């Protein structure tokens, strides 16, 4: 292998997990004194935009907001720095937003003008792209500093990582470089930061697409704005009464779509937007009063029991949540419930804690899904207008009825049989969730890593096994959603899908990587 293809560290995937870990790693290099030579760090990203990933850059809309308030979103260590940046850059970003974001951006700026001048940042739901800009700018200044001190050189490689092989002294990564074909590079250390696995395709979507139907499997590819524009253009060519959109899943993405639709004042272009989800509901609205502490009698009773199990905890949580009085907003009880569950889990033995993390964790997370007031109010407005119809049930398949239209075959409840929705749809957007991690993954790199044994799937099926230094195998580090289900002496999380958590993990992870680099005196890797 040529020396220009040899690196000390290669990061696969350049979203926020990459950015935050690289910031932490460069921070360590600046503090350290034992380093002998300039480290060569390669960053591989298949999208043209680096550092932002799917939620914090151009694949999302400039109008896409953070799900929680800024106070809950930003890592506490960065809060003041981020707010300073927001205030300093306010004239620029608000001008850019007004220019690029159309009526939705203008509505946001108007709605938040008072909070901005009152500096009420912690209570605001800001556009996600602002955190992306901040994180990128912060990293750029660290890179410049490290490069000028001769500590590290960071090189961007636009392409898709397809496979990784482990040689005797380093890894070899096979790449499909954008516009330049296949090539390899070698590295002593790898950081796997490719985000979540791909979205699972909906049953029947291939037939629907090949019949000419408009099917969006991943709302962020190529971008949310492009997909939204495509759906609107489709509706504009259809007779009134037939302009129906099907959204499968009621997660943050579906809510984001409804928000864009409402704030862009595009509702008159649609006759019906059917949102199909198991519960037939949207995430619960959070308010300023979101630290409500209602009684959770079953969970409280379990706290005194010496023989409580993981199954008891989830059953009690589900029953207690089902019985919260109508006078209480469910979204506002999340913090208290989280505390009660956290304390209860600590009292379980290790095996039961592990079981809760692996089997029930995501079920618990879904119990109280929350959304900011602006998103939720926009959706409510569309429901009131009779445009959005929330439908409970599980998709069985999409049926292609010809002429580019889909029918929805679904099961309205566990005990009930299949039924066909009375409407037919001109477009379908999949917001139903990700594939698991497996050797059959449609993500070539993940499938390869599982097949080769360099990564093993953890019991959640959503992530990979790692040790206390976040390594899937020696010198192959992991950050981001693939850590979901991590359960060891260093970390216990059933999901790793928020910035705070990723930031918290990035610090010890970068520490472990820096140590490994120094241990080896960062030798130049040789070909396998
Ligand atoms: C729509 C959305 C909204 C969210 N909103 C919030 C929020 O408000 N608050 C919050 O705290 N969290 C939020 N999250 C969750 C969270 O912040 C993310 O999960 C986070 O983006 C994870 O970062 P990542 O870098 O691991 O993944 P990603 O952002 O997905 O980045 C991974 C990158 O890897 C690249 N890649 C993948 N495979 C390869 C390959 N083989 N070769 C090269 N490149 C590859 C991808 O193109 C991508 O750029 C949101 C997530 C989504 C999807």
Coordinates of C-alpha atoms and ligand atoms in Angstrom, one line a residue:
X1 CA 0.0 0.0 0.0
X2 CA 1.3 3.5 -0.9
X3 CA 2.3 5.7 2.0
X4 CA -0.3 8.3 0.9
X5 CA -3.0 5.8 1.8
X6 CA -1.8 5.1 5.4
X7 CA -3.3 6.8 8.4
X8 CA -3.1 6.6 12.2
X9 CA -6.8 7.0 12.6
X10 CA -9.6 6.7 10.0
X11 CA -13.2 7.7 11.0
X12 CA -15.9 6.1 9.0
X13 CA -18.9 8.4 8.7
X14 CA -18.9 12.1 9.5
X15 CA -22.0 13.0 11.4
X16 CA -22.1 14.6 14.8
X17 CA -20.7 11.5 16.5
X18 CA -17.5 11.9 14.4
X19 CA -17.4 15.6 15.0
X20 CA -17.7 15.4 18.8
X21 CA -15.3 12.5 19.1
X22 CA -12.7 14.2 16.9
X23 CA -13.1 17.4 18.9
X24 CA -12.4 15.4 22.1
X25 CA -9.5 13.6 20.5
X26 CA -7.9 16.8 19.2
X27 CA -8.5 18.3 22.7
X28 CA -6.5 15.4 24.2
X29 CA -3.7 15.8 21.7
X30 CA -3.4 19.5 22.6
X31 CA -3.1 18.6 26.3
X32 CA -0.6 15.7 25.8
X33 CA 3.1 16.0 25.7
X34 CA 4.3 12.5 24.8
X35 CA 3.4 12.7 21.1
X36 CA 6.4 12.3 18.7
X37 CA 5.0 13.1 15.3
X38 CA 2.1 14.5 13.4
X39 CA -0.9 12.1 13.4
X40 CA -2.6 11.5 10.2
X41 CA -6.4 11.4 10.6
X42 CA -8.7 10.5 7.7
X43 CA -12.4 11.1 7.7
X44 CA -14.5 9.1 5.2
X45 CA -18.0 10.4 4.4
X46 CA -20.3 9.3 1.6
X47 CA -22.3 12.5 1.6
X48 CA -20.8 15.6 0.1
X49 CA -21.3 17.4 3.4
X50 CA -18.9 16.5 6.3
X51 CA -19.4 17.0 10.1
X52 CA -23.1 17.4 10.3
X53 CA -24.6 14.0 9.5
X54 CA -28.3 13.6 8.8
X55 CA -29.9 15.8 11.4
X56 CA -27.6 18.9 11.6
X57 CA -26.9 19.7 8.0
X58 CA -28.4 20.1 4.6
X59 CA -30.1 16.7 4.5
X60 CA -32.5 18.2 7.1
X61 CA -34.4 21.4 6.5
X62 CA -33.2 24.7 7.8
X63 CA -36.7 24.6 9.5
X64 CA -36.1 21.3 11.3
X65 CA -36.1 21.9 15.1
X66 CA -34.5 20.1 18.0
X67 CA -36.9 17.7 19.7
X68 CA -36.3 19.0 23.2
X69 CA -35.6 22.5 24.5
X70 CA -32.1 23.8 24.0
X71 CA -31.5 23.4 27.8
X72 CA -32.1 19.7 27.5
X73 CA -30.4 19.3 24.2
X74 CA -27.0 20.9 24.4
X75 CA -24.3 19.1 26.5
X76 CA -24.0 21.0 29.8
X77 CA -20.2 21.6 29.2
X78 CA -21.0 23.3 25.9
X79 CA -24.1 25.3 26.9
X80 CA -22.5 28.7 27.5
X81 CA -20.2 28.5 24.5
X82 CA -23.1 27.5 22.3
X83 CA -25.4 30.3 23.6
X84 CA -22.5 32.8 23.1
X85 CA -22.2 31.6 19.6
X86 CA -26.0 31.9 19.0
X87 CA -26.0 35.4 20.2
X88 CA -22.9 36.5 18.4
X89 CA -24.0 34.9 15.1
X90 CA -27.7 35.8 15.4
X91 CA -27.8 38.5 12.7
X92 CA -26.1 36.1 10.2
X93 CA -28.1 32.9 11.0
X94 CA -31.5 34.7 11.2
X95 CA -30.9 36.4 7.9
X96 CA -29.8 33.1 6.3
X97 CA -32.8 31.3 7.8
X98 CA -35.3 34.0 6.5
X99 CA -33.7 33.8 3.1
X100 CA -33.7 30.0 2.8
X101 CA -36.5 28.8 4.9
X102 CA -39.6 30.5 3.3
X103 CA -42.8 31.0 5.3
X104 CA -41.9 28.3 7.9
X105 CA -38.7 30.1 8.8
X106 CA -40.4 33.5 9.0
X107 CA -43.0 32.1 11.3
X108 CA -40.3 30.6 13.6
X109 CA -38.4 33.9 13.7
X110 CA -41.5 35.8 14.5
X111 CA -42.7 33.3 17.1
X112 CA -39.3 33.3 18.8
X113 CA -38.4 37.0 18.5
X114 CA -39.4 37.8 22.1
X115 CA -37.6 34.8 23.6
X116 CA -34.4 35.6 21.6
X117 CA -34.4 39.2 22.9
X118 CA -35.1 38.0 26.4
X119 CA -32.2 35.5 26.0
X120 CA -34.6 32.7 27.0
X121 CA -32.5 30.2 25.1
X122 CA -32.9 27.2 27.4
X123 CA -36.6 27.1 26.7
X124 CA -36.4 27.4 23.0
X125 CA -36.7 24.7 20.3
X126 CA -34.0 26.0 17.9
X127 CA -33.3 24.9 14.3
X128 CA -31.0 21.9 14.5
X129 CA -28.8 23.2 11.7
X130 CA -27.5 25.8 14.2
X131 CA -25.9 23.2 16.4
X132 CA -24.4 21.7 13.2
X133 CA -22.9 25.1 12.3
X134 CA -21.6 25.6 15.8
X135 CA -20.0 22.2 16.1
X136 CA -18.4 22.4 12.6
X137 CA -17.0 25.9 13.4
X138 CA -15.6 24.7 16.7
X139 CA -14.0 21.7 15.1
X140 CA -12.5 23.7 12.2
X141 CA -10.7 26.0 14.7
X142 CA -9.4 23.0 16.6
X143 CA -8.1 21.4 13.4
X144 CA -6.4 24.6 12.4
X145 CA -4.7 24.9 15.8
X146 CA -3.6 21.2 15.9
X147 CA -2.3 21.4 12.3
X148 CA -0.3 24.6 13.0
X149 CA 1.2 22.9 16.1
X150 CA 2.1 19.8 14.1
X151 CA -0.1 17.6 16.2
X152 CA -2.4 16.2 13.6
X153 CA -3.4 16.5 10.0
X154 CA -7.1 15.9 9.2
X155 CA -7.9 14.8 5.6
X156 CA -11.4 14.5 4.1
X157 CA -12.2 11.6 1.9
X158 CA -15.5 11.7 0.0
X159 CA -16.7 8.1 -0.5
X160 CA -18.5 5.1 1.0
X161 CA -16.6 2.6 3.2
X162 CA -17.6 -0.8 2.0
X163 CA -15.5 -3.3 4.0
X164 CA -12.8 -3.5 6.6
X165 CA -10.1 -6.2 6.9
X166 CA -7.8 -6.6 9.8
X167 CA -4.2 -7.3 9.0
X168 CA -1.4 -8.1 11.4
X169 CA -0.6 -4.4 12.2
X170 CA -3.4 -2.3 10.8
X171 CA -6.8 -2.3 9.2
X172 CA -7.5 -2.0 5.5
X173 CA -10.6 -0.2 4.4
X174 CA -12.2 -0.7 1.1
X175 CA -13.7 2.5 -0.3
X176 CA -16.0 3.5 -3.2
X177 CA -14.7 7.0 -3.7
X178 CA -17.2 9.5 -5.1
X179 CA -16.5 9.6 -8.8
X180 CA -13.1 7.9 -8.5
X181 CA -14.0 4.2 -8.2
X182 CA -12.7 1.6 -5.7
X183 CA -9.6 2.1 -3.6
X184 CA -8.1 1.1 -0.2
X185 CA -6.5 2.8 2.7
X186 CA -4.9 1.5 5.8
X187 CA -5.1 2.7 9.4
X188 CA -3.9 1.6 12.9
X189 CA -7.2 2.7 14.5
X190 CA -10.7 2.9 13.2
X191 CA -13.7 4.8 14.5
X192 CA -17.0 3.5 13.2
X193 CA -19.4 6.4 13.3
X194 CA -21.9 5.6 10.5
X195 CA -25.1 6.5 12.4
X196 CA -28.1 4.3 12.5
X197 CA -28.6 1.4 10.0
X198 CA -30.7 2.2 6.9
X199 CA -34.5 2.6 7.1
X200 CA -36.3 -0.7 6.6
X201 CA -38.3 -0.6 3.4
X202 CA -42.1 -1.0 3.8
X203 CA -43.7 -4.2 2.5
X204 CA -45.0 -3.7 -1.0
X205 CA -43.0 -0.5 -1.6
X206 CA -41.0 -1.9 -4.5
X207 CA -44.1 -2.8 -6.5
X208 CA -45.6 0.6 -5.7
X209 CA -42.5 2.4 -6.9
X210 CA -42.3 0.3 -10.0
X211 CA -45.9 1.2 -10.8
X212 CA -44.8 4.8 -10.9
X213 CA -45.8 5.7 -7.3
X214 CA -43.9 8.3 -5.3
X215 CA -42.3 6.4 -2.4
X216 CA -39.9 8.1 0.0
X217 CA -38.0 5.5 2.0
X218 CA -35.7 7.9 3.8
X219 CA -37.1 11.4 4.2
X220 CA -33.6 12.8 4.5
X221 CA -32.2 11.3 1.3
X222 CA -31.3 13.3 -0.7
X223 CA -32.8 15.9 1.7
X224 CA -36.0 16.6 3.6
X225 CA -36.7 19.7 1.5
X226 CA -36.2 17.9 -1.8
X227 CA -38.6 15.1 -0.7
X228 CA -41.1 17.6 0.6
X229 CA -41.0 19.5 -2.7
X230 CA -41.3 16.2 -4.7
X231 CA -44.5 15.3 -2.7
X232 CA -45.9 18.7 -3.2
X233 CA -45.2 18.6 -6.9
X234 CA -46.9 15.2 -7.1
X235 CA -50.0 16.6 -5.4
X236 CA -50.1 19.6 -7.7
X237 CA -50.7 17.3 -10.7
X238 CA -53.6 15.4 -9.1
X239 CA -57.3 16.2 -9.0
X240 CA -58.8 17.6 -5.8
X241 CA -60.2 14.9 -3.6
X242 CA -57.4 12.4 -4.6
X243 CA -54.4 14.3 -3.1
X244 CA -53.8 11.9 -0.3
X245 CA -50.4 11.3 1.4
X246 CA -49.7 8.3 3.6
X247 CA -47.1 8.7 6.3
X248 CA -46.1 5.4 8.0
X249 CA -44.9 5.8 11.5
X250 CA -45.5 8.7 14.0
X251 CA -41.9 9.4 15.2
X252 CA -40.0 12.7 15.2
X253 CA -39.6 12.6 11.4
X254 CA -43.4 12.4 10.8
X255 CA -44.0 15.2 13.2
X256 CA -41.3 17.2 11.4
X257 CA -43.0 16.6 8.1
X258 CA -46.3 17.8 9.5
X259 CA -44.6 20.9 11.0
X260 CA -43.1 21.8 7.6
X261 CA -46.5 21.2 5.9
X262 CA -48.3 23.4 8.3
X263 CA -45.7 26.2 8.7
X264 CA -45.2 26.4 4.9
X265 CA -49.0 26.9 4.6
X266 CA -49.0 23.9 2.2
X267 CA -52.1 22.2 3.7
X268 CA -54.4 23.4 1.0
X269 CA -52.4 21.3 -1.5
X270 CA -53.4 18.0 0.3
X271 CA -56.8 16.5 0.9
X272 CA -55.7 14.0 3.5
X273 CA -52.5 13.1 5.3
X274 CA -53.0 9.7 6.9
X275 CA -50.5 8.9 9.7
X276 CA -50.4 5.2 10.5
X277 CA -48.8 4.1 13.7
X278 CA -49.3 1.3 16.2
X279 CA -50.7 3.6 18.9
X280 CA -52.5 6.0 16.5
X281 CA -51.0 9.0 18.3
X282 CA -48.2 11.5 18.0
X283 CA -45.4 12.2 20.5
X284 CA -46.7 14.0 23.6
X285 CA -46.5 17.8 23.8
X286 CA -44.0 19.2 26.3
X287 CA -44.7 22.5 28.0
X288 CA -42.7 24.9 30.2
X289 CA -44.2 23.0 33.1
X290 CA -42.5 19.8 32.2
X291 CA -41.3 18.6 35.6
X292 CA -44.6 17.3 36.8
X293 CA -44.3 14.6 39.4
X294 CA -47.6 12.6 39.5
X295 CA -47.8 9.5 41.6
X296 CA -46.7 6.3 40.0
X297 CA -48.2 3.9 42.5
X298 CA -47.1 0.6 41.0
X299 CA -43.5 1.7 40.4
X300 CA -43.4 3.1 44.0
X301 CA -44.6 -0.2 45.4
X302 CA -41.9 -2.0 43.5
X303 CA -39.2 0.2 45.0
X304 CA -39.8 -1.6 48.3
X305 CA -39.7 -5.1 46.8
X306 CA -36.5 -7.1 47.1
X307 CA -37.6 -9.5 44.3
X308 CA -38.6 -7.0 41.6
X309 CA -37.6 -8.0 38.0
X310 CA -37.1 -6.1 34.8
X311 CA -40.5 -7.5 33.6
X312 CA -42.2 -6.2 36.7
X313 CA -40.7 -2.7 36.2
X314 CA -41.8 -2.3 32.6
X315 CA -45.3 -3.7 33.4
X316 CA -45.7 -1.3 36.3
X317 CA -44.5 1.6 34.2
X318 CA -46.9 0.9 31.4
X319 CA -49.8 0.6 33.8
X320 CA -48.9 3.7 35.8
X321 CA -48.6 5.7 32.6
X322 CA -51.9 4.4 31.2
X323 CA -53.6 5.7 34.4
X324 CA -52.1 9.2 34.6
X325 CA -55.1 11.5 34.9
X326 CA -56.3 13.4 31.9
X327 CA -55.5 16.7 33.7
X328 CA -51.8 15.9 33.4
X329 CA -49.8 16.3 30.1
X330 CA -48.0 13.0 29.7
X331 CA -45.0 14.8 28.0
X332 CA -44.5 16.8 31.2
X333 CA -44.1 13.7 33.4
X334 CA -41.2 12.3 31.5
X335 CA -38.4 13.6 33.8
X336 CA -40.1 12.3 36.9
X337 CA -40.8 8.9 35.4
X338 CA -37.1 8.7 34.2
X339 CA -35.9 9.4 37.7
X340 CA -38.3 6.8 39.3
X341 CA -37.2 4.2 36.8
X342 CA -33.5 5.1 37.1
X343 CA -33.7 4.6 40.9
X344 CA -35.6 1.4 40.5
X345 CA -33.2 -0.1 38.0
X346 CA -30.3 0.6 40.4
X347 CA -32.0 -1.6 42.9
X348 CA -32.2 -4.6 40.5
X349 CA -29.4 -7.2 40.3
X350 CA -27.1 -7.0 37.3
X351 CA -28.9 -9.7 35.3
X352 CA -32.2 -8.0 35.6
X353 CA -30.7 -4.6 34.8
X354 CA -29.2 -6.1 31.7
X355 CA -32.5 -7.6 30.7
X356 CA -34.2 -4.2 31.1
X357 CA -31.6 -2.6 28.9
X358 CA -31.8 -5.2 26.2
X359 CA -35.4 -6.2 26.2
X360 CA -37.5 -3.3 27.6
X361 CA -35.4 -0.2 27.2
X362 CA -36.8 1.0 23.9
X363 CA -40.3 0.0 25.0
X364 CA -39.9 2.3 27.9
X365 CA -38.5 5.1 25.7
X366 CA -41.6 4.8 23.5
X367 CA -43.9 5.0 26.5
X368 CA -43.6 8.7 26.7
X369 CA -42.3 10.1 23.4
X370 CA -42.1 13.8 23.6
X371 CA -42.1 16.7 21.2
X372 CA -41.7 20.4 21.5
X373 CA -44.7 22.7 21.6
X374 CA -44.1 24.2 18.1
X375 CA -44.1 20.8 16.4
X376 CA -47.0 19.5 18.3
X377 CA -49.1 22.6 17.9
X378 CA -48.6 22.6 14.1
X379 CA -49.7 18.9 14.0
X380 CA -52.7 19.8 16.1
X381 CA -53.7 22.5 13.7
X382 CA -53.7 20.1 10.8
X383 CA -55.8 17.6 12.8
X384 CA -58.3 20.4 13.5
X385 CA -58.4 21.3 9.9
X386 CA -59.3 17.7 9.1
X387 CA -56.3 17.2 7.0
X388 CA -54.2 14.9 9.2
X389 CA -55.9 11.7 10.3
X390 CA -54.1 9.6 12.9
X391 CA -54.8 5.9 12.3
X392 CA -53.9 3.1 14.7
X393 CA -52.6 -0.1 13.2
X394 CA -49.7 -2.0 11.8
X395 CA -48.9 -1.9 8.1
X396 CA -49.3 -5.2 6.4
X397 CA -48.4 -4.0 2.9
X398 CA -48.8 -1.3 0.4
X399 CA -50.7 -2.4 -2.6
X400 CA -50.2 -0.8 -6.0
X401 CA -53.6 -0.1 -7.5
X402 CA -52.2 1.3 -10.8
X403 CA -51.7 4.8 -12.0
X404 CA -49.1 5.4 -9.4
X405 CA -51.5 5.1 -6.5
X406 CA -51.1 2.9 -3.4
X407 CA -53.6 1.3 -1.2
X408 CA -52.9 0.7 2.5
X409 CA -53.5 -2.8 3.9
X410 CA -53.1 -2.8 7.6
X411 CA -54.1 -4.5 10.8
X412 CA -56.0 -2.1 13.1
X413 CA -55.3 -4.1 16.3
X414 CA -53.6 -7.2 17.5
X415 CA -56.7 -9.3 17.5
X416 CA -58.2 -7.8 14.4
X417 CA -57.7 -9.0 10.8
X418 CA -56.4 -7.1 7.8
X419 CA -58.3 -4.3 6.4
X420 CA -57.8 -1.9 3.5
X421 CA -58.0 1.8 4.2
X422 CA -60.8 3.6 2.3
X423 CA -58.4 6.1 0.7
X424 CA -55.8 5.5 -1.9
X425 CA -52.5 7.5 -1.9
X426 CA -50.5 9.4 -4.4
X427 CA -47.4 9.4 -2.2
X428 CA -46.1 7.4 0.7
X429 CA -43.4 8.5 3.2
X430 CA -41.7 5.9 5.4
X431 CA -41.1 7.1 8.9
X432 CA -41.2 3.6 10.4
X433 CA -37.7 3.0 11.6
X434 CA -34.4 1.4 11.0
X435 CA -33.3 -2.1 10.0
X436 CA -31.5 -4.1 12.6
X437 CA -27.8 -4.7 12.5
X438 CA -27.0 -8.1 10.8
X439 CA -25.0 -9.9 8.2
X440 CA -27.9 -9.3 5.8
X441 CA -28.0 -5.5 6.4
X442 CA -28.5 -3.4 3.3
X443 CA -25.6 -1.3 4.6
X444 CA -22.6 -2.9 2.9
X445 CA -20.1 -2.0 5.6
X446 CA -22.3 -3.1 8.5
X447 CA -23.1 -6.4 6.8
X448 CA -19.3 -6.9 6.1
X449 CA -18.3 -6.1 9.7
X450 CA -20.8 -8.6 11.1
X451 CA -19.9 -11.3 8.5
X452 CA -16.2 -10.9 9.2
X453 CA -16.7 -11.0 13.0
X454 CA -15.0 -7.7 13.5
X455 CA -18.3 -6.5 15.0
X456 CA -20.8 -8.7 16.8
X457 CA -24.5 -7.7 17.1
X458 CA -25.6 -7.1 20.7
X459 CA -28.8 -8.6 22.1
X460 CA -30.9 -5.6 21.1
X461 CA -30.3 -6.3 17.4
X462 CA -29.8 -2.6 17.0
X463 CA -26.2 -2.2 18.0
X464 CA -22.9 -3.9 18.3
X465 CA -21.1 -5.3 21.3
X466 CA -18.3 -3.1 22.7
X467 CA -16.1 -3.3 25.8
X468 CA -15.5 -0.5 28.3
X469 CA -13.3 1.4 25.8
X470 CA -16.0 1.3 23.2
X471 CA -14.1 -1.2 20.9
X472 CA -16.0 -3.7 18.9
X473 CA -12.7 -5.5 18.4
X474 CA -9.2 -4.4 19.2
X475 CA -8.6 -0.8 17.8
X476 CA -12.0 -0.7 16.1
X477 CA -13.9 1.9 18.1
X478 CA -17.6 2.7 17.8
X479 CA -19.6 5.9 18.5
X480 CA -23.2 6.9 17.9
X481 CA -26.5 4.9 17.6
X482 CA -24.7 1.6 17.0
X483 CA -23.8 1.7 20.7
X484 CA -27.5 1.3 21.6
X485 CA -27.7 -1.6 24.1
X486 CA -24.2 -1.1 25.5
X487 CA -24.1 -2.7 28.9
X488 CA -20.7 -2.9 30.6
X489 CA -18.8 -1.5 33.5
X490 CA -18.2 1.8 31.7
X491 CA -21.6 2.6 30.1
X492 CA -25.2 1.4 30.2
X493 CA -27.5 2.9 27.5
X494 CA -30.3 1.3 25.6
X495 CA -30.1 4.0 23.0
X496 CA -27.4 6.4 21.9
X497 CA -29.5 8.7 19.8
X498 CA -29.1 12.2 21.3
X499 CA -26.3 14.7 21.2
X500 CA -25.9 14.9 25.0
X501 CA -25.2 11.2 25.3
X502 CA -22.9 11.1 22.2
X503 CA -21.0 14.0 23.7
X504 CA -20.7 12.2 27.0
X505 CA -19.4 9.1 25.4
X506 CA -17.0 10.9 23.1
X507 CA -14.9 12.1 26.0
X508 CA -13.8 8.6 27.4
X509 CA -13.8 7.2 23.9
X510 CA -11.3 9.8 22.6
X511 CA -9.3 9.2 25.8
X512 CA -9.0 5.5 25.0
X513 CA -8.1 6.3 21.4
X514 CA -5.4 8.8 22.4
X515 CA -3.9 6.3 24.8
X516 CA -3.8 3.7 22.2
X517 CA -2.1 6.0 19.8
X518 CA 0.5 7.1 22.4
X519 CA 1.1 3.5 23.6
X520 CA 2.1 2.5 20.1
X521 CA 4.1 5.8 19.7
X522 CA 1.8 6.2 16.7
X523 CA 3.9 4.0 14.3
X524 CA 3.1 4.4 10.6
X525 CA 0.9 1.5 9.7
X526 CA 2.1 -1.0 7.2
X527 CA 0.0 -2.9 4.8
X528 CA -1.7 -6.1 6.0
Ligands
LIG1 C1 -34.1 13.4 11.9 C2 -33.4 13.3 13.2 C3 -33.6 14.3 14.2 C4 -33.0 14.2 15.4 N1 -33.2 15.2 16.3 C5 -32.5 15.2 17.5 C6 -32.6 16.2 18.4 O1 -33.4 17.1 18.3 N2 -31.9 16.1 19.6 C7 -31.0 15.1 19.8 O2 -30.3 15.1 20.8 N3 -30.9 14.1 18.9 C8 -31.6 14.1 17.8 N4 -31.4 13.1 16.9 C9 -30.6 12.0 17.2 C10 -29.1 12.1 17.1 O3 -28.6 13.4 17.3 C11 -28.6 11.4 16.0 O4 -28.9 10.0 16.1 C12 -27.1 11.6 15.7 O5 -27.2 12.3 14.4 C13 -26.2 10.5 15.5 O6 -25.0 11.0 14.9 P1 -24.2 10.1 14.0 O7 -23.0 10.9 13.6 O8 -23.9 8.8 14.7 O9 -25.1 9.7 12.8 P2 -25.5 10.4 11.4 O10 -25.9 11.8 11.7 O11 -26.4 9.5 10.7 O12 -24.1 10.5 10.6 C14 -23.5 9.3 10.1 C15 -22.8 9.7 8.9 O13 -22.1 8.5 8.3 C16 -22.3 8.5 6.9 N5 -22.1 7.2 6.5 C17 -22.9 6.1 6.7 N6 -22.4 5.0 6.2 C18 -21.2 5.3 5.6 C19 -20.2 4.6 4.9 N7 -20.3 3.3 4.8 N8 -19.2 5.3 4.5 C20 -19.0 6.6 4.6 N9 -20.0 7.4 5.3 C21 -21.0 6.7 5.8 C22 -23.6 9.1 6.7 O14 -23.7 9.7 5.4 C23 -23.7 10.2 7.8 O15 -23.3 11.4 7.3 C24 -32.1 13.2 15.6 C25 -31.9 12.2 14.7 C26 -32.5 12.3 13.5 C27 -32.3 11.2 12.5

